[in-house]
Coordinates of C-alpha atoms in Angstrom, one line a residue:
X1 CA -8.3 6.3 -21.0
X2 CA -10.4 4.6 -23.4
X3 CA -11.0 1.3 -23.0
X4 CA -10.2 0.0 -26.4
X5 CA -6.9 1.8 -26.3
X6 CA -5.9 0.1 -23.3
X7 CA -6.5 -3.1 -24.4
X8 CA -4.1 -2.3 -27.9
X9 CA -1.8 -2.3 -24.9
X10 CA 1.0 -4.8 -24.7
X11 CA 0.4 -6.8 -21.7
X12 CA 2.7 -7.9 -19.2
X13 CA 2.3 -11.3 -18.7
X14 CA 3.9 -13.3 -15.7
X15 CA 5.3 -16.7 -15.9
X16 CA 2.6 -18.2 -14.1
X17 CA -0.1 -16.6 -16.4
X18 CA -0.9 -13.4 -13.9
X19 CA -1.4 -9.7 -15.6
X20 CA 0.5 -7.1 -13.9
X21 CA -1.1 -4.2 -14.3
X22 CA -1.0 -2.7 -10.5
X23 CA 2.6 -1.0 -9.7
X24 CA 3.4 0.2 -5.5
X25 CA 5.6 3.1 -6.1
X26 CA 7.5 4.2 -2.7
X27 CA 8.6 7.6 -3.2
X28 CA 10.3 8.0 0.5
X29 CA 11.7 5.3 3.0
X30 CA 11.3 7.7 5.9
X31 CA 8.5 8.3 7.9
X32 CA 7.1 10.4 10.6
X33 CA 6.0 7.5 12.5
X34 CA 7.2 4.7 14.1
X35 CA 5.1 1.8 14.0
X36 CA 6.7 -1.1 15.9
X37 CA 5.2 -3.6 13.3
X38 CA 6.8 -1.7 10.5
X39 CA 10.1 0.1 11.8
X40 CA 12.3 -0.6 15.0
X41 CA 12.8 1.2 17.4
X42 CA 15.8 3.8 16.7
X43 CA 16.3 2.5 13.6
X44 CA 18.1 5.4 11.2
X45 CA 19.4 3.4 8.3
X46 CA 17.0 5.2 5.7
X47 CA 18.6 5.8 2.0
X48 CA 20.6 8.1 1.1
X49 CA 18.8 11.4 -0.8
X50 CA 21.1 11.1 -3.2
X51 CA 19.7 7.3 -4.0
X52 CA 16.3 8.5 -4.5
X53 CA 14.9 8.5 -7.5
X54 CA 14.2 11.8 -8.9
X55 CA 10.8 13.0 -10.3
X56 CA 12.0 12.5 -13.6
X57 CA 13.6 9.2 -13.1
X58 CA 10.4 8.5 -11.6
X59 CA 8.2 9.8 -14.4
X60 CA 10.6 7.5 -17.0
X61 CA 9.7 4.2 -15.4
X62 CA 6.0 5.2 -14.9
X63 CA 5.7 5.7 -18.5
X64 CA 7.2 2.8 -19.3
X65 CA 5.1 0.4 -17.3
X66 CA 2.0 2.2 -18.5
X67 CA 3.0 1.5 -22.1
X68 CA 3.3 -1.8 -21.4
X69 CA 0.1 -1.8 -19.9
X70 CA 0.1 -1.2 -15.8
X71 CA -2.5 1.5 -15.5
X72 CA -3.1 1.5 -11.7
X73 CA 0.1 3.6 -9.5
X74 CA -0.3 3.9 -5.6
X75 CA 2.2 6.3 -4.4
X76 CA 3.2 4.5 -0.9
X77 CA 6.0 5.2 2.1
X78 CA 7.4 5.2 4.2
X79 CA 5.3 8.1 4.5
X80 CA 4.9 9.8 1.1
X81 CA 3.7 12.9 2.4
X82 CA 7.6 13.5 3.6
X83 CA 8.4 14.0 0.5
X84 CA 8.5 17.1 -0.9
X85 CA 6.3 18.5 -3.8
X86 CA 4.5 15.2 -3.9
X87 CA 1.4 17.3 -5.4
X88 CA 3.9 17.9 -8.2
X89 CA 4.8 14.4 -8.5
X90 CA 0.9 13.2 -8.5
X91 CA 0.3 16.4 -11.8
X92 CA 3.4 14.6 -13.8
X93 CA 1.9 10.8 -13.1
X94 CA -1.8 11.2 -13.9
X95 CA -0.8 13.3 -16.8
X96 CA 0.7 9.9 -18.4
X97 CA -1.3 8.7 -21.1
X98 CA -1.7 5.0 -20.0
X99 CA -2.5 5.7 -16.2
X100 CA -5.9 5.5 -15.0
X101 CA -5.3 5.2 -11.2
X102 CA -3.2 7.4 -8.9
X103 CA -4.0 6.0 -5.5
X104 CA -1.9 7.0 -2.2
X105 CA -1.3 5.4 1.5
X106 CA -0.9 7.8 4.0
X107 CA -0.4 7.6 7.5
X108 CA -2.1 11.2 7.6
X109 CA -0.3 13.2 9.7
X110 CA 0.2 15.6 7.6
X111 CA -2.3 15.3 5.1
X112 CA -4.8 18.6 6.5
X113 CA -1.8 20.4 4.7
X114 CA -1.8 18.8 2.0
X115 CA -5.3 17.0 1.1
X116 CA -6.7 19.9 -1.3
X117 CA -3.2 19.9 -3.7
X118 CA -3.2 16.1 -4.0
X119 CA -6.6 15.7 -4.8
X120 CA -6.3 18.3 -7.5
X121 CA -3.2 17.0 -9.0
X122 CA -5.0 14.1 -9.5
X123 CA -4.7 11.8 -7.0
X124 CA -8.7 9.9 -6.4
X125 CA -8.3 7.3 -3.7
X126 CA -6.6 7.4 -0.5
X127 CA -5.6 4.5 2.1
X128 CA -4.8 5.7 5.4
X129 CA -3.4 3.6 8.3
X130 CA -5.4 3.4 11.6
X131 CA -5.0 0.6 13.9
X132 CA -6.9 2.2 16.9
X133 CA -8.9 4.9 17.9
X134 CA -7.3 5.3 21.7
X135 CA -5.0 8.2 21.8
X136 CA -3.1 5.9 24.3
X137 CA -3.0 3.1 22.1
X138 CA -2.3 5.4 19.2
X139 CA 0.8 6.7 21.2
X140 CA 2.2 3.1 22.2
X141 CA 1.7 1.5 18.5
X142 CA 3.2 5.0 16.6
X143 CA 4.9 6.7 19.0
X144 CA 2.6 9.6 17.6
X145 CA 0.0 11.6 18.5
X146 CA -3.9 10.6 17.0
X147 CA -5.2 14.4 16.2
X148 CA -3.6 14.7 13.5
X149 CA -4.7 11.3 11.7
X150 CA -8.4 12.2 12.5
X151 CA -7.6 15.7 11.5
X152 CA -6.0 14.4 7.8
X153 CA -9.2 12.2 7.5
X154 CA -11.6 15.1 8.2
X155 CA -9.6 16.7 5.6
X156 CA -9.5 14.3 2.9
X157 CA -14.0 14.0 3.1
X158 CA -13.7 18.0 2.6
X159 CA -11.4 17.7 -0.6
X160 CA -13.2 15.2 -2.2
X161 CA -11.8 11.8 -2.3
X162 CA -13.9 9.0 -2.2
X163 CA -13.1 6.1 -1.6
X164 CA -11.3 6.5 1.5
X165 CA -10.0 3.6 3.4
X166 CA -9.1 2.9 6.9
X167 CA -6.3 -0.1 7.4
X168 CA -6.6 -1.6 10.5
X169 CA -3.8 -4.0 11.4
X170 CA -5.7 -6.8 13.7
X171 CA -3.1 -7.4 16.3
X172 CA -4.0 -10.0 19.7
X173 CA -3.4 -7.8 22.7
X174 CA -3.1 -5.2 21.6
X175 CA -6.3 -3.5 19.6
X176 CA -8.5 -6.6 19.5
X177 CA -10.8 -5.3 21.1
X178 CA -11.6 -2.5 19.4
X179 CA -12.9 -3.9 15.6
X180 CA -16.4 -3.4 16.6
X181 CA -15.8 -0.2 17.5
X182 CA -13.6 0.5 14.1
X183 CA -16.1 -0.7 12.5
X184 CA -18.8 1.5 14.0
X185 CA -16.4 4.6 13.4
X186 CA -16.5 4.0 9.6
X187 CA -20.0 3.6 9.3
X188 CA -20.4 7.2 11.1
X189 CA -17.8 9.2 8.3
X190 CA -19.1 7.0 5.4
X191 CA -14.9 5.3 5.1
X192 CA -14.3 1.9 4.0
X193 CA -12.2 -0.5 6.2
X194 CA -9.9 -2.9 5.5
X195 CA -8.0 -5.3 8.3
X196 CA -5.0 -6.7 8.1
X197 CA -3.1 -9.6 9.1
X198 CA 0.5 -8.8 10.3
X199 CA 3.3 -10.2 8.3
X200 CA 6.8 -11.3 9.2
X201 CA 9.1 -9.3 7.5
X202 CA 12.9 -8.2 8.5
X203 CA 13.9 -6.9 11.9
X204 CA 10.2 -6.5 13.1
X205 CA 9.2 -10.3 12.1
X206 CA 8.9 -11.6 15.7
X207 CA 6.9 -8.5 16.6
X208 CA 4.3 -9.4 13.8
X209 CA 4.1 -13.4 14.5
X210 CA 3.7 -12.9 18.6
X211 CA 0.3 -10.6 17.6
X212 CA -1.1 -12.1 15.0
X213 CA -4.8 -13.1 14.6
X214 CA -6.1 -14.9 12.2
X215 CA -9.1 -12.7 10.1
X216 CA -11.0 -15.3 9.7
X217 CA -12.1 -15.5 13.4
X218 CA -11.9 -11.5 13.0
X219 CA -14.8 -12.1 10.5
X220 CA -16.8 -14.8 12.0
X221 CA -17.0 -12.5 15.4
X222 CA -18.4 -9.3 13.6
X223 CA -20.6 -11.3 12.1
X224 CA -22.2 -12.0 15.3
X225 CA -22.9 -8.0 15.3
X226 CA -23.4 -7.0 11.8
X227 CA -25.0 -8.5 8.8
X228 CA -23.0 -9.4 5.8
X229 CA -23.8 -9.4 1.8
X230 CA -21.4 -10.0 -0.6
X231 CA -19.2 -7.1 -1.5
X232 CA -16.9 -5.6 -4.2
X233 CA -14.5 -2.3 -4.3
X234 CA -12.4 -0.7 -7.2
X235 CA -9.4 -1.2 -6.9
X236 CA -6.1 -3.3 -7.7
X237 CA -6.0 -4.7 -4.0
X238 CA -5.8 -8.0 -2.3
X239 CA -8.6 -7.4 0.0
X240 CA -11.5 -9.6 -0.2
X241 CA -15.0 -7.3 0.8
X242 CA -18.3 -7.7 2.6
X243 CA -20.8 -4.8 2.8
X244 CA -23.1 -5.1 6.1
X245 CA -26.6 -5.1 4.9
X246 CA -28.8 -1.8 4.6
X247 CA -25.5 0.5 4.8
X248 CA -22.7 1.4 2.0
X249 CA -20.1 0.0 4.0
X250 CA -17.3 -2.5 2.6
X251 CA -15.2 -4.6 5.0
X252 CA -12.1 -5.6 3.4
X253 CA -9.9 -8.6 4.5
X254 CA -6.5 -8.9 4.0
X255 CA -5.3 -12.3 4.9
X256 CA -1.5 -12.8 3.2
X257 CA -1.0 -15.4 5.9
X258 CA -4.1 -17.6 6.4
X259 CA -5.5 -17.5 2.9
X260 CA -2.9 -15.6 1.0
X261 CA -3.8 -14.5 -2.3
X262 CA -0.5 -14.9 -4.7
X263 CA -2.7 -16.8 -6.9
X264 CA -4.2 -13.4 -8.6
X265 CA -1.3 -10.9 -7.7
X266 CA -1.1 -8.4 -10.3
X267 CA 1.5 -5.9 -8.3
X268 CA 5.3 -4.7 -8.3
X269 CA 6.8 -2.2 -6.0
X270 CA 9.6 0.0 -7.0
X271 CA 11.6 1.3 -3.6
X272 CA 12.3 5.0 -3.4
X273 CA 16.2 3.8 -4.6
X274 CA 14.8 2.2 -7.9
X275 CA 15.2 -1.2 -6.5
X276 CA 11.9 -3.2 -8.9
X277 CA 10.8 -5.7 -6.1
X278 CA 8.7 -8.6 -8.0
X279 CA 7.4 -10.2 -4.6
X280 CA 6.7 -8.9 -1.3
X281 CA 7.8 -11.8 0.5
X282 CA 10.7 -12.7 -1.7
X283 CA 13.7 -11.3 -3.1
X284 CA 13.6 -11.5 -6.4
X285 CA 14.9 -7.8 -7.4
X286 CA 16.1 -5.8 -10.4
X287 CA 17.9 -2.3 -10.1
X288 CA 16.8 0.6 -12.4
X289 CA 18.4 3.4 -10.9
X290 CA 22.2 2.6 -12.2
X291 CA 20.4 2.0 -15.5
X292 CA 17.8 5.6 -15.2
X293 CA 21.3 7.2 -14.2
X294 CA 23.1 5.7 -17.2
X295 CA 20.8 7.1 -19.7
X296 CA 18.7 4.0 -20.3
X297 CA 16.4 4.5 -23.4
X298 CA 12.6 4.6 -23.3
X299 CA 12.6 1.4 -25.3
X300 CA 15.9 -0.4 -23.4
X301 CA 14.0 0.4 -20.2
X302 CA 11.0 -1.2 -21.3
X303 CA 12.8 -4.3 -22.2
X304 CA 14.2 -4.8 -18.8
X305 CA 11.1 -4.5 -17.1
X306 CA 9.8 -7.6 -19.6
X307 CA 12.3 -9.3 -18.5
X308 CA 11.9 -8.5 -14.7
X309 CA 8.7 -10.0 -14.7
X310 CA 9.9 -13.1 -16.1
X311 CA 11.5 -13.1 -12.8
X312 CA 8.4 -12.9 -10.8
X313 CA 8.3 -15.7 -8.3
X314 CA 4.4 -17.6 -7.7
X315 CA 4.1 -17.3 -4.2
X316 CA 5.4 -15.6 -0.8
X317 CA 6.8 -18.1 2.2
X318 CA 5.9 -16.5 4.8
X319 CA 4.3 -19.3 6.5
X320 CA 7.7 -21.9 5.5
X321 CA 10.3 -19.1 6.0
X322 CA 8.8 -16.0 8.2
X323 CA 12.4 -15.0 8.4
X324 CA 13.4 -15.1 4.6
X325 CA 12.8 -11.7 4.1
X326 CA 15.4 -9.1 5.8
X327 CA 14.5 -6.2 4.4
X328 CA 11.4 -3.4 6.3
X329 CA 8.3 -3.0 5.5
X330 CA 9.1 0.6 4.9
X331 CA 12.1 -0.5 2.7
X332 CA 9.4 -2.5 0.4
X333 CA 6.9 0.2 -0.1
X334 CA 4.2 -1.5 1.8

């Protein structure tokens, strides 16, 4: 999109002065994968199909926030690859005028299938989840198997994508050890890497505080191994980069806990039910779909999403009140 037309844009314009231009859209609550950070164990209390927004009550909010001036989408889990005719999804979205983005997190388990369709529908950039490289480890963390990660990553080089980033969620005891080696394993298949602190939300809160390490020592330690620069990445992330000197590689840190970043958020999430989250660590909230399924106008709908982020809240607590939040990760849309 040109640049001069975006800007003719409305904006919209939190109460604390931030720009939201960056919307998380979850498109499934289920997921292959059962990540004991993210899910518990057994869980099965996943939304209704008939809650789900369709494609089209998808496509009517999507144009709205682009006309109001959100031009990044990341199409997020659960696992969005569940869902069927994503590819189809990804055509509709980047066709949008106002959209410049379409970005997707992926566990990628299933993304050798489906790597060539997304990338030609459209979608650019893909973050995939990968806390370990130990099938053992893998197995423990997931309940999964690793092939078919490595597999999905080999398969999204071949299509095209670029960037693509590896999310590592630093965790004491459990993959510690293993950053160099991360880190290592990225410079070999040219990814970027990002870690991430753990975060206490909902029934897997005490899971995330008992391993949680602080990426600050997490930086200081690979620093003892690899040289930093400054660094920057596209994107309408949190993560603050570093490339190590003499390669193209970016180290992203994502630190919502020991230097959070609420000062510069620019996101939303919408859940796969329609539920408008303004905060990932509160609970402010507005519901579309009732509205989508009443036959909300283009204009109405706009109007309500103004107002929603008038609602936006400054900051997260999850240092005050770890346990505020109830709902999963998964629930959110990451």
């Amino acid at each position: 999109m040109d640049t001069a037309v975006q800007d003719r844009r409305p904006a919209l314009i939190d109460p604390f002065g931030r720009r939201i231009e960056y919307l998380r859209l979850s498109v499934t609550d289920k997921c292959n994968l059962r990540c004991f950070y993210c899910m518990p164990k057994g869980f099965k209390d996943f939304e209704q199909p008939e809650h789900w927004l369709t494609f089209d009550e998808i496509e009517q909010v999507i144009r709205a926030f682009t006309e109001l001036g959100v031009a990044r989408v990341r199409l997020t889990g659960g696992e969005p690859l569940v869902r069927k005719n994503i590819a189809q999804l990804a055509q509709r979205l980047t066709a949008l005028p106002g959209l410049n983005d379409l970005s997707l997190s992926t566990n990628a388990m299933l993304l050798d299938k489906q790597a060539d369709d997304l990338h030609v529908a459209g979608v650019t950039r893909i973050n995939v989840s990968l806390d370990t490289l130990s099938p053992e480890k893998f197995r423990d963390i997931t309940g999964g198997e690793l092939q078919p990660v490595l597999d999905g990553l080999i398969a999204a080089k071949q299509a095209g994508f670029t960037p693509i980033k590896i999310n590592m969620v630093a965790m004491k005891g459990i993959n510690d050890d293993e950053f160099e080696d991360m880190v290592k394993f990225c410079l070999q298949h040219d990814f970027t890497l990002r870690f991430i602190e753990t975060m206490p939300m909902g029934a897997t809160a005490g899971d995330a505080t008992d391993h949680y390490v602080n990426l600050q020592t997490v930086k200081q330690k690979l620093a003892e191994s690899f040289e930093f620069i400054p660094g920057v990445m596209p994107g309408g992330g949190p993560a603050r980069y570093v490339q190590v000197k003499n390669t193209g590689l970016r180290i992203g840190f994502i630190t919502p806990i020991s230097q959070h970043f609420c000062e510069s958020c620019n996101r939303v999430r919408l859940s796969v039910d329609g539920t408008l989250y303004l905060c990932l660590g509160q609970e402010n909230k507005v519901e579309l779909r009732p509205l989508l399924r009443a036959g909300i106008s283009d204009a109405e709908l706009k109007t309500v999403l103004i107002d929603a982020i008038a609602q936006k809240p400054e900051k997260h607590e999850f240092n005050d009140k770890p346990q505020q939040v109830v709902r999963l990760m998964s629930m959110t849309g990451g």
